[in-house]
XYZ file of N, CA and C in Angstrom:
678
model
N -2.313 -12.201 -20.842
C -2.986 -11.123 -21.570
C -4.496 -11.281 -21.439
N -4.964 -9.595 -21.312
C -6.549 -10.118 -21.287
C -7.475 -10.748 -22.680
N -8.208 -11.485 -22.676
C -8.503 -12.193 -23.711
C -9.913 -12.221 -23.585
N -10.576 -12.393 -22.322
C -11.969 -12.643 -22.259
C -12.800 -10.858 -21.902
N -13.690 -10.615 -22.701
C -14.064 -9.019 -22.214
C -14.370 -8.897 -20.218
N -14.134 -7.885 -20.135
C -13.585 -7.206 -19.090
C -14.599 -6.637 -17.781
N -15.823 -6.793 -17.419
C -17.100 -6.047 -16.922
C -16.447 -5.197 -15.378
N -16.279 -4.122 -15.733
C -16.365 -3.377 -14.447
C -17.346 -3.412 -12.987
N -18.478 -4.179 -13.566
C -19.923 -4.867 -12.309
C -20.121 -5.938 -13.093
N -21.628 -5.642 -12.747
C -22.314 -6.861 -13.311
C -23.242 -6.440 -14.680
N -22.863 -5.363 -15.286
C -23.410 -5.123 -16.244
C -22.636 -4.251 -17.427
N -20.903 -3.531 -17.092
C -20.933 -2.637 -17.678
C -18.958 -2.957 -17.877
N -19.140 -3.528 -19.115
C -17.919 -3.830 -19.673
C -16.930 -2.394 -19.732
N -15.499 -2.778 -19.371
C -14.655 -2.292 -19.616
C -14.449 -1.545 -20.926
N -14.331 -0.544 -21.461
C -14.031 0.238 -22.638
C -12.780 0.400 -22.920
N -12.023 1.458 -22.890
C -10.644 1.935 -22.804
C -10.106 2.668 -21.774
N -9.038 2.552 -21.218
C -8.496 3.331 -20.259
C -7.703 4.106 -20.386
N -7.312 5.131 -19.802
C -6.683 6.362 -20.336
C -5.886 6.875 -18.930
N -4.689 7.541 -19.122
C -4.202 7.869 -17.699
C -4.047 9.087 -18.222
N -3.612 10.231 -17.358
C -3.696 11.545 -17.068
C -1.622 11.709 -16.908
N -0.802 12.603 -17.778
C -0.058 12.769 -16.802
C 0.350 14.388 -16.441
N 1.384 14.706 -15.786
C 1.201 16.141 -15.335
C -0.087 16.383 -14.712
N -0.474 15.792 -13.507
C -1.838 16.347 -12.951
C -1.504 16.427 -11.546
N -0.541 16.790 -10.676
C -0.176 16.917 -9.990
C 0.248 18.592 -9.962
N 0.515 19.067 -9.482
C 1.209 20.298 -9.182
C 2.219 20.269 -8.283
N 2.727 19.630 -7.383
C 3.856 19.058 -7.370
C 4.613 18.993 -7.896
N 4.682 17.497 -9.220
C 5.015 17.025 -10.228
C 5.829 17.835 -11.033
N 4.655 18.956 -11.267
C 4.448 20.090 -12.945
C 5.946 20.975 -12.213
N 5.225 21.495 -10.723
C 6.758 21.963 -10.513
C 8.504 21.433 -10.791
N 8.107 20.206 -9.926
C 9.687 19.497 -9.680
C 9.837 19.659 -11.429
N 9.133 19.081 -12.720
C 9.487 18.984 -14.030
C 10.039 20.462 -14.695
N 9.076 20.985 -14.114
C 8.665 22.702 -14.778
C 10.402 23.108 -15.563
N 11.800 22.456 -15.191
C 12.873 23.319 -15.550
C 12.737 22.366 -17.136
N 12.428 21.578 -17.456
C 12.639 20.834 -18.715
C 11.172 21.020 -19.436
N 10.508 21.958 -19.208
C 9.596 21.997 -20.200
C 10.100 22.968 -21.071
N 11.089 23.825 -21.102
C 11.727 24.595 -21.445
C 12.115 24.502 -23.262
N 12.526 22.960 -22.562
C 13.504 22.240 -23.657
C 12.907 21.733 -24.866
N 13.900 21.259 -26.095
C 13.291 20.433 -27.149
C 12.678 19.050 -26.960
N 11.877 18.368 -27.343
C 11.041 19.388 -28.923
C 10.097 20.085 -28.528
N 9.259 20.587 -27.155
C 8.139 21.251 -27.354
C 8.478 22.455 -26.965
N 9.270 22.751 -26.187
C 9.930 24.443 -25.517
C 8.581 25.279 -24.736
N 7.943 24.376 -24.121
C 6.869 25.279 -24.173
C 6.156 23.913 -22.949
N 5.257 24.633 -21.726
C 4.703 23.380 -21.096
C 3.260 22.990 -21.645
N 2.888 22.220 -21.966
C 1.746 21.352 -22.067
C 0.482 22.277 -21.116
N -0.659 22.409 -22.748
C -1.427 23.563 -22.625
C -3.111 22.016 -22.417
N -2.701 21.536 -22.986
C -4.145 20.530 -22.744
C -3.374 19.012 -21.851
N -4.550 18.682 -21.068
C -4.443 17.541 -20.655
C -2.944 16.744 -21.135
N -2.023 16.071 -20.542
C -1.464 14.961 -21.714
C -1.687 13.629 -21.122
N -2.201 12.614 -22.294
C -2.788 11.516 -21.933
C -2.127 10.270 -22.563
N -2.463 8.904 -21.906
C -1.993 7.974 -22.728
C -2.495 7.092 -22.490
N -2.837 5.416 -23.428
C -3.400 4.577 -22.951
C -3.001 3.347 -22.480
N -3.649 2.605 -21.460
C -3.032 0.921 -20.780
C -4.072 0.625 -21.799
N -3.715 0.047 -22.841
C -4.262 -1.236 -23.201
C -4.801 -2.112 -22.875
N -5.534 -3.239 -23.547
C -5.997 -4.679 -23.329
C -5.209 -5.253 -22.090
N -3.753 -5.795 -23.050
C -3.175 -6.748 -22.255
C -2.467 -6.161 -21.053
N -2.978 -4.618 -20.725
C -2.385 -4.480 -19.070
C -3.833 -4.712 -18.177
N -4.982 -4.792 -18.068
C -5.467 -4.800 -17.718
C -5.656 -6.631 -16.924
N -5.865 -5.908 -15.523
C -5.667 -7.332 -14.384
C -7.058 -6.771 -13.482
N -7.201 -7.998 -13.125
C -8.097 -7.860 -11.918
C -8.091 -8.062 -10.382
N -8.655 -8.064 -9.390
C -8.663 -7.822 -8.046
C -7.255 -9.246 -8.145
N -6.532 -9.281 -7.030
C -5.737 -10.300 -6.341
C -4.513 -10.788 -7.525
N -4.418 -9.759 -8.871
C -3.203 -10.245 -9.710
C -2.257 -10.477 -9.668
N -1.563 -11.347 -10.141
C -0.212 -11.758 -10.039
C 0.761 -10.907 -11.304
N 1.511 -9.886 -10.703
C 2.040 -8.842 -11.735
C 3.395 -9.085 -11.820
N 3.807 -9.891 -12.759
C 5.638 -9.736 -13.435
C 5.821 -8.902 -13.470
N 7.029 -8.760 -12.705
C 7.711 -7.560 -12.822
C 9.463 -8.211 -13.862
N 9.891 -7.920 -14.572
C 11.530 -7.806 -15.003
C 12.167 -7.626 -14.356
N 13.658 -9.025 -14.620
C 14.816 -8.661 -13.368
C 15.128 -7.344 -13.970
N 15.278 -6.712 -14.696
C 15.993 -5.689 -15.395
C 14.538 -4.386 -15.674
N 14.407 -3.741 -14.336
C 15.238 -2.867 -13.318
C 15.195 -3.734 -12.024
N 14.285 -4.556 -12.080
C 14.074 -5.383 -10.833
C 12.715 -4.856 -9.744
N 12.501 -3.562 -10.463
C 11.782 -2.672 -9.362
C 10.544 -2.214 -10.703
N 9.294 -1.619 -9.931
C 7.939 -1.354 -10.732
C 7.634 0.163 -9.694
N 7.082 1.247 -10.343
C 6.700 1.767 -9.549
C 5.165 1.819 -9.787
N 4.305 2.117 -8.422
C 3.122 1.872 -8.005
C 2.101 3.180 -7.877
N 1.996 3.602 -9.676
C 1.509 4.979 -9.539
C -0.052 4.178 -9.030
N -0.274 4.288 -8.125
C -1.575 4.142 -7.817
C -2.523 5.691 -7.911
N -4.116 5.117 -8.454
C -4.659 6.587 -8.707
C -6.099 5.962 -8.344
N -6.896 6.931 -9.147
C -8.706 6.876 -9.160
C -8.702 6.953 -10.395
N -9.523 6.229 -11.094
C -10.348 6.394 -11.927
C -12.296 7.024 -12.196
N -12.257 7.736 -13.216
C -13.672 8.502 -13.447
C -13.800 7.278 -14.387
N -15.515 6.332 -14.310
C -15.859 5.277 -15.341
C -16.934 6.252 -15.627
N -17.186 6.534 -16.753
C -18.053 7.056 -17.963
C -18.934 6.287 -18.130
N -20.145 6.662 -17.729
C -21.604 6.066 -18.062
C -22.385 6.446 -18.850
N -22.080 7.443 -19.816
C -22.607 8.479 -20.845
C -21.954 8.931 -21.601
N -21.609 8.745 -23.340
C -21.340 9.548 -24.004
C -20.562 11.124 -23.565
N -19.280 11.228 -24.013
C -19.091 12.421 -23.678
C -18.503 13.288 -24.560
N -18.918 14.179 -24.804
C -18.116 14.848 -26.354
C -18.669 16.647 -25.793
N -17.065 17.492 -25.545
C -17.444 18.865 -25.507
C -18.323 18.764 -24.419
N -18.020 18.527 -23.559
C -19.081 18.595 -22.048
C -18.353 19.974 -21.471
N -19.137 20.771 -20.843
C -18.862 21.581 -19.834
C -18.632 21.025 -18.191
N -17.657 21.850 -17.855
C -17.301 21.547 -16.369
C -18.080 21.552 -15.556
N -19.646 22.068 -15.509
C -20.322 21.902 -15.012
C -21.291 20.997 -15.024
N -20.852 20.555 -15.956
C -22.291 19.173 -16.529
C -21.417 17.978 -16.890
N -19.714 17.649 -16.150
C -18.892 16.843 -16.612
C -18.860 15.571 -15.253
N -19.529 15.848 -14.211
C -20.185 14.598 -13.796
C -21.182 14.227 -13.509
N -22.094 14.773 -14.972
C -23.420 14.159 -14.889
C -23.081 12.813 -15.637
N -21.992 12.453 -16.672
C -21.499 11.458 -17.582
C -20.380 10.510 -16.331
N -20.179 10.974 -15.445
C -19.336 9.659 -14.562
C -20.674 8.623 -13.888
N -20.207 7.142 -14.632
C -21.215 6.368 -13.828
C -20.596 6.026 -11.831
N -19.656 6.360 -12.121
C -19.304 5.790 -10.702
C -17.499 5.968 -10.508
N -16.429 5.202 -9.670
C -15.532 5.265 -9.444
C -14.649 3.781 -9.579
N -13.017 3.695 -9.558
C -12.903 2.807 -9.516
C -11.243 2.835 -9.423
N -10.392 2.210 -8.355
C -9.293 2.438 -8.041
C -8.324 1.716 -8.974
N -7.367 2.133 -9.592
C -6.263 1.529 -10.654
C -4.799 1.592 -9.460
N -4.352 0.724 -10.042
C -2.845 0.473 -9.501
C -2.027 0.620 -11.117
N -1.825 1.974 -11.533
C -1.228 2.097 -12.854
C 0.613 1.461 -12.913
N 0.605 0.577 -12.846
C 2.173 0.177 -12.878
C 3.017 0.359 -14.026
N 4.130 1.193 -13.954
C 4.983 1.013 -14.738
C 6.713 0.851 -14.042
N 7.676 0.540 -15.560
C 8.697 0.719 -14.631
C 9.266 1.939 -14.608
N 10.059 2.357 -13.596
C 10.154 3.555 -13.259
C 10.928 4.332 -14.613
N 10.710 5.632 -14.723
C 10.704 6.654 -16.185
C 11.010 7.760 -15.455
N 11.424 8.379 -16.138
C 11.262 10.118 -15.879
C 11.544 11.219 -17.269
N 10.955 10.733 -18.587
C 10.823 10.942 -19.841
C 9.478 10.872 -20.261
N 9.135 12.514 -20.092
C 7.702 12.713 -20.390
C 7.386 13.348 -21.919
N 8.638 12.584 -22.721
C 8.323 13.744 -24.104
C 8.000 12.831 -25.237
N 7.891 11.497 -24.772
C 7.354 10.432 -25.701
C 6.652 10.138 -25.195
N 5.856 8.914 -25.569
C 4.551 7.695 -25.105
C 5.414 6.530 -24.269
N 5.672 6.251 -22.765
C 6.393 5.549 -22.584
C 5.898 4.135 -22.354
N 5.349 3.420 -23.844
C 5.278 2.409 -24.334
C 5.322 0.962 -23.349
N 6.996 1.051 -23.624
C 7.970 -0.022 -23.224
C 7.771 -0.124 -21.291
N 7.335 1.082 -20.863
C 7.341 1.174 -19.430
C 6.019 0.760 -18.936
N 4.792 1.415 -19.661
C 3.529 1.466 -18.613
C 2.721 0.744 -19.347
N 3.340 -0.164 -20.399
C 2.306 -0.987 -21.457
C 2.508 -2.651 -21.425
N 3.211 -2.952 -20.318
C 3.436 -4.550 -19.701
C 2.732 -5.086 -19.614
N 2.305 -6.465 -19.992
C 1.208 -7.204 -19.510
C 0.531 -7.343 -18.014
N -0.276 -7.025 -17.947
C -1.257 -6.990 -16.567
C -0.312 -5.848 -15.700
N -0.250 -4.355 -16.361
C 0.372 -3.428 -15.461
C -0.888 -2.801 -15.364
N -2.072 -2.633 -15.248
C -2.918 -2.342 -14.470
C -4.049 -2.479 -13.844
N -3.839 -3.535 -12.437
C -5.296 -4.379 -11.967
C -5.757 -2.747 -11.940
N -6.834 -3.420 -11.767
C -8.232 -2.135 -11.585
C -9.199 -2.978 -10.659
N -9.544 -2.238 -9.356
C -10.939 -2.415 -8.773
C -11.999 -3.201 -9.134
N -13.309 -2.776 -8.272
C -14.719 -2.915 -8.469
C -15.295 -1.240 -8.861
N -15.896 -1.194 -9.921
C -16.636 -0.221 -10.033
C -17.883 0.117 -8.720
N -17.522 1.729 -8.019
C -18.458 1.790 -6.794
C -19.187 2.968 -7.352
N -20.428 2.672 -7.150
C -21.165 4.038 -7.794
C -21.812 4.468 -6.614
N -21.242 5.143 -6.346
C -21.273 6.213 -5.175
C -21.301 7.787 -5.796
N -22.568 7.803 -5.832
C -22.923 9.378 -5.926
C -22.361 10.470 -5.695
N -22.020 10.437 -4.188
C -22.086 11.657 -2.813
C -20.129 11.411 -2.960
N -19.104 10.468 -3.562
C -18.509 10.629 -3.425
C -17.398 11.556 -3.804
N -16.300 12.291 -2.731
C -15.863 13.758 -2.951
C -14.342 13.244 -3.125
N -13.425 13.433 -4.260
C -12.235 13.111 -4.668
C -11.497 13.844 -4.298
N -11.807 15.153 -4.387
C -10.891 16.467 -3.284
C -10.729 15.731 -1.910
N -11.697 15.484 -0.762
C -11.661 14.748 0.112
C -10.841 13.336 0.380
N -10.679 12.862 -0.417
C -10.301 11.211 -0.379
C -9.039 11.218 -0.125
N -8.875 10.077 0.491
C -7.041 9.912 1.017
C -6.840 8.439 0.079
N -5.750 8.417 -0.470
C -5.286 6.876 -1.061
C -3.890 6.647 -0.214
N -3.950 4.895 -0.095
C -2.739 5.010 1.029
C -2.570 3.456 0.220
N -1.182 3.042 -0.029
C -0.517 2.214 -0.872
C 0.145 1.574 0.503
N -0.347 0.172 0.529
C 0.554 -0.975 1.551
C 1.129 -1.641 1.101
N 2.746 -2.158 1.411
C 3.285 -2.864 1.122
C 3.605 -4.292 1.964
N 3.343 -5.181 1.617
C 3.439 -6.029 2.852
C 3.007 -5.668 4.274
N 1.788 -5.127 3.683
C 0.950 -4.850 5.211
C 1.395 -3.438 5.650
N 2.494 -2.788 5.466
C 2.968 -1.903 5.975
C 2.848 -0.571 4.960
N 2.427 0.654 5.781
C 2.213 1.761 4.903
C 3.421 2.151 4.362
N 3.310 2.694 2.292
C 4.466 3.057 2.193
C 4.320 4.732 1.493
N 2.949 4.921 1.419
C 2.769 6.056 0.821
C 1.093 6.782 0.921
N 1.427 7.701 0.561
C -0.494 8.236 0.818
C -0.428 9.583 0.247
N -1.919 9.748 -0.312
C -1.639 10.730 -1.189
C -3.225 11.294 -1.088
N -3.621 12.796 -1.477
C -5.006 13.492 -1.361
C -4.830 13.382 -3.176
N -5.728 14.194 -3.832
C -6.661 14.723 -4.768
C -7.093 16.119 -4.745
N -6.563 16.865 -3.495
C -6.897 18.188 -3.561
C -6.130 19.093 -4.352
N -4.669 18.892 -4.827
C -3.523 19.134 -5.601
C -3.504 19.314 -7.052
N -4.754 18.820 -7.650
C -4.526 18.186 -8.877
C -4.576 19.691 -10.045
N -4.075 19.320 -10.324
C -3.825 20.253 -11.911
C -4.790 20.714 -12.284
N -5.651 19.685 -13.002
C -7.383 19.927 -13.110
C -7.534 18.624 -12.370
N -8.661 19.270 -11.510
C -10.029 18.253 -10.895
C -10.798 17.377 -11.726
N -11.327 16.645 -11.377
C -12.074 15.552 -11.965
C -13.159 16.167 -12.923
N -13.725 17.479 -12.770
C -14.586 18.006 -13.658
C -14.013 18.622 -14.779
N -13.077 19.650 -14.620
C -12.272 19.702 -15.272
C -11.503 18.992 -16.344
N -10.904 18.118 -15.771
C -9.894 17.121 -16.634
C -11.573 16.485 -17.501
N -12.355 16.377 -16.967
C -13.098 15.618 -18.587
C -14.126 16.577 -19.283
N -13.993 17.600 -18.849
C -14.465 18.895 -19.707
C -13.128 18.545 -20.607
N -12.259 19.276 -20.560
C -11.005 19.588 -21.428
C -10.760 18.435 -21.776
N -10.300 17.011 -21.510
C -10.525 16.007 -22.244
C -11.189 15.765 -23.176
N -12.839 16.171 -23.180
C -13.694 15.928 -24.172
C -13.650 16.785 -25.362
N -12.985 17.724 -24.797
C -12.839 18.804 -25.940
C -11.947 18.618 -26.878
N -11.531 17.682 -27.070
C -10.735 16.950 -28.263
C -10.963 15.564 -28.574
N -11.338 14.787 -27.825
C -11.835 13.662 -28.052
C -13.328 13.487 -27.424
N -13.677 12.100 -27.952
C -15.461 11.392 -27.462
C -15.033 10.356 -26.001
N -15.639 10.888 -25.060
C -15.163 9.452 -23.668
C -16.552 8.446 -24.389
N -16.895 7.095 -24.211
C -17.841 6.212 -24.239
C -18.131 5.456 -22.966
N -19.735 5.152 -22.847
C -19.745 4.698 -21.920
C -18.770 3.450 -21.285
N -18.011 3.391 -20.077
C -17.736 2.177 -19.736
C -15.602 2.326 -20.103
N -15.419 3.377 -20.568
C -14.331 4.192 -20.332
C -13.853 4.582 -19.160
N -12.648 4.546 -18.774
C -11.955 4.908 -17.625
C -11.126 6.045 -17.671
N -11.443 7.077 -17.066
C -10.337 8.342 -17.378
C -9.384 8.404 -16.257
N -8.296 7.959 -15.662
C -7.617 8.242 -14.527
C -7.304 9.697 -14.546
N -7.128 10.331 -12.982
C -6.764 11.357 -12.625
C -4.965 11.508 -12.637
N -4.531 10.374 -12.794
C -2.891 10.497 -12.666
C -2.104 9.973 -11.789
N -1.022 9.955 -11.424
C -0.196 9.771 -10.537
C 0.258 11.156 -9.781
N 0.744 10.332 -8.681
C 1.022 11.473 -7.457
C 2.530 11.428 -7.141
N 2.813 12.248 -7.040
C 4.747 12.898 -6.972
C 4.818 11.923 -5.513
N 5.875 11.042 -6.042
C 6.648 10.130 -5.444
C 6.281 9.258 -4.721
N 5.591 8.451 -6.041
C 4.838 7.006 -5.888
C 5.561 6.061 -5.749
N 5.411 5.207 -4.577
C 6.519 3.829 -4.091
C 6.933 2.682 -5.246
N 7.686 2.471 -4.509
C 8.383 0.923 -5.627
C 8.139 0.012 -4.786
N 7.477 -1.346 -5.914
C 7.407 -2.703 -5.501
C 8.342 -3.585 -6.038
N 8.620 -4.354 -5.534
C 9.407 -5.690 -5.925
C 8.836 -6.903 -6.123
N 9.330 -7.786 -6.898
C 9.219 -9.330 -6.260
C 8.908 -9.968 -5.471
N 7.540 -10.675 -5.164
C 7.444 -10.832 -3.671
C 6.683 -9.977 -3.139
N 6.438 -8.575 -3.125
C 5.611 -7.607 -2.748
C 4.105 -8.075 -2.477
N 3.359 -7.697 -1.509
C 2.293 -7.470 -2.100
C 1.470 -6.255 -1.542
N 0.807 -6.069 -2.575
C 0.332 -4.163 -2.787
C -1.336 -4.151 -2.166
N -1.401 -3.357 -0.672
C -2.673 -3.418 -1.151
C -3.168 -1.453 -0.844
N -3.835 -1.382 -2.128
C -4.384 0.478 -2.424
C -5.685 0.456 -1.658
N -5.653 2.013 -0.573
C -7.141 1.693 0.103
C -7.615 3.002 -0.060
N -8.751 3.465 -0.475
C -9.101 4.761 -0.929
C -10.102 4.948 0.284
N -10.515 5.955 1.237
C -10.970 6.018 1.805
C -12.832 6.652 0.822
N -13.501 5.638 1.491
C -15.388 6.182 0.828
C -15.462 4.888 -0.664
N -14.228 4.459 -0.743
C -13.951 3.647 -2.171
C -13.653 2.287 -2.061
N -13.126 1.856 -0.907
C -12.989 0.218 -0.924
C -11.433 0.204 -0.991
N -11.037 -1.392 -1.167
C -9.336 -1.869 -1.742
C -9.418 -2.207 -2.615
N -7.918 -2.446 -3.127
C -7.502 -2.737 -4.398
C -6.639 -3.761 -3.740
N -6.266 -5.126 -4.057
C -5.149 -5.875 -4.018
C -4.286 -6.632 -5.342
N -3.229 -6.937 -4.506
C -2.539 -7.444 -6.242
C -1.270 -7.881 -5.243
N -0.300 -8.831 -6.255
C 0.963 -9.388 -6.065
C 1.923 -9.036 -7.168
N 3.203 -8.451 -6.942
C 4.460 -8.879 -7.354
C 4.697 -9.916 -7.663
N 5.457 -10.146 -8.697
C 5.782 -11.758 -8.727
C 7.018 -11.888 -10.127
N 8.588 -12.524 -9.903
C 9.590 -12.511 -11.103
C 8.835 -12.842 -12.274
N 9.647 -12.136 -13.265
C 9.021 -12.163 -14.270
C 9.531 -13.461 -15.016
N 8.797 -14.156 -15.798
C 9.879 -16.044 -15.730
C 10.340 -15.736 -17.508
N 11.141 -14.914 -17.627
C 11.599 -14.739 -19.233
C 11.113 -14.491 -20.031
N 9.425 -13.552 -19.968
C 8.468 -12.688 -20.990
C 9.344 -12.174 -21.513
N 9.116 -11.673 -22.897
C 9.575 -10.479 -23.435
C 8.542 -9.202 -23.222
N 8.962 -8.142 -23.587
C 8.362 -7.215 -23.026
C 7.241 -6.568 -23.895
């Protein structure tokens, strides 16, 4: 568990992290027949969000337990927006003047397909999400960017940002409009429709093109509780 505070560089501690879900259009489709249903009957009109905690948070080269029981993790790998400014009620046009920079997450959970609770027990594991180096790159374009997930060296998935539900300006306009982001906050953009599974043994490495890698390890889980 993380215990010691968290610095995204060399100056700008970790805050809270937040993931995005339904931000795909893809996704929203393949789901779209069960939004229908109880309890909301109706699809999701704002953002829906949730948070990795403290103790998921890992850093570059982690060693990630996974449980024999499913045996398998899936590897929503995404981007993160880090907040360098106060954000409360921002307009979409003035919603990345408040991003200090970028920063690639490997959001791990075990695999779900129950989007009508907080899935806790799945995406809230200890060290289920290394995170990057914060790159503050100005000029960089997230519509543009390719993310490509290796598994043992070998490609197992790849995914754009041009798809997304709301865009990066977007999603923290409408984000802010119900809540405050703080500096040093992480807003992920989400997961992407039909993100790979790792195992035991795995090892993951996320390469964002304009953004750098992400690495990390699989590894049995030695009788944690969850």
């Amino acid at each position: 568990m993380q215990t010691q505070p968290f610095f995204l560089d060399d100056g700008m501690p970790l805050g809270s992290v937040y993931g995005t879900l339904l931000n795909e259009h893809a996704t929203v489709q393949r789901l779209s027949p069960q939004f229908g249903s109880a309890p909301y009957k109706a699809a999701p009109q704002a953002p829906v969000l949730y948070i990795k905690p403290r103790n998921t948070w890992a850093r570059e080269g982690a060693a990630v337990a996974v449980p024999a029981d499913p045996g398998t993790v899936r590897i929503d790998a995404t981007l993160g927006m880090v907040i360098g400014r106060s954000a409360t009620r921002v307009s979409e046009d003035s919603a990345m003047d408040h991003v200090a920079g970028w920063i690639i997450a490997s959001d791990i959970t075990l695999p779900h397909e129950n989007y009508y609770r907080p899935a806790i027990r799945q995406r809230c594991r200890d060290g289920f999400c290394p995170l990057g180096t914060l790159a503050r790159s100005a000029d960089f374009d997230a519509a543009a960017a390719r993310l490509t997930v290796s598994i043992n060296g070998q490609p197992a998935w790849t995914r754009g940002f041009a798809d997304l539900v709301r865009p990066p300006a977007r999603l923290l306009a409408d984000v802010t409009q119900f809540m405050t982001l703080s500096p040093g906050d992480v807003l992920l953009l989400g997961p992407g429709e039909g993100s790979p599974l790792g195992r035991a043994g795995d090892e993951i490495t996320i390469e964002v093109s304009g953004l750098g890698t992400l690495r990390h390890a699989l590894v049995a889980e030695q009788g944690a509780a969850a």
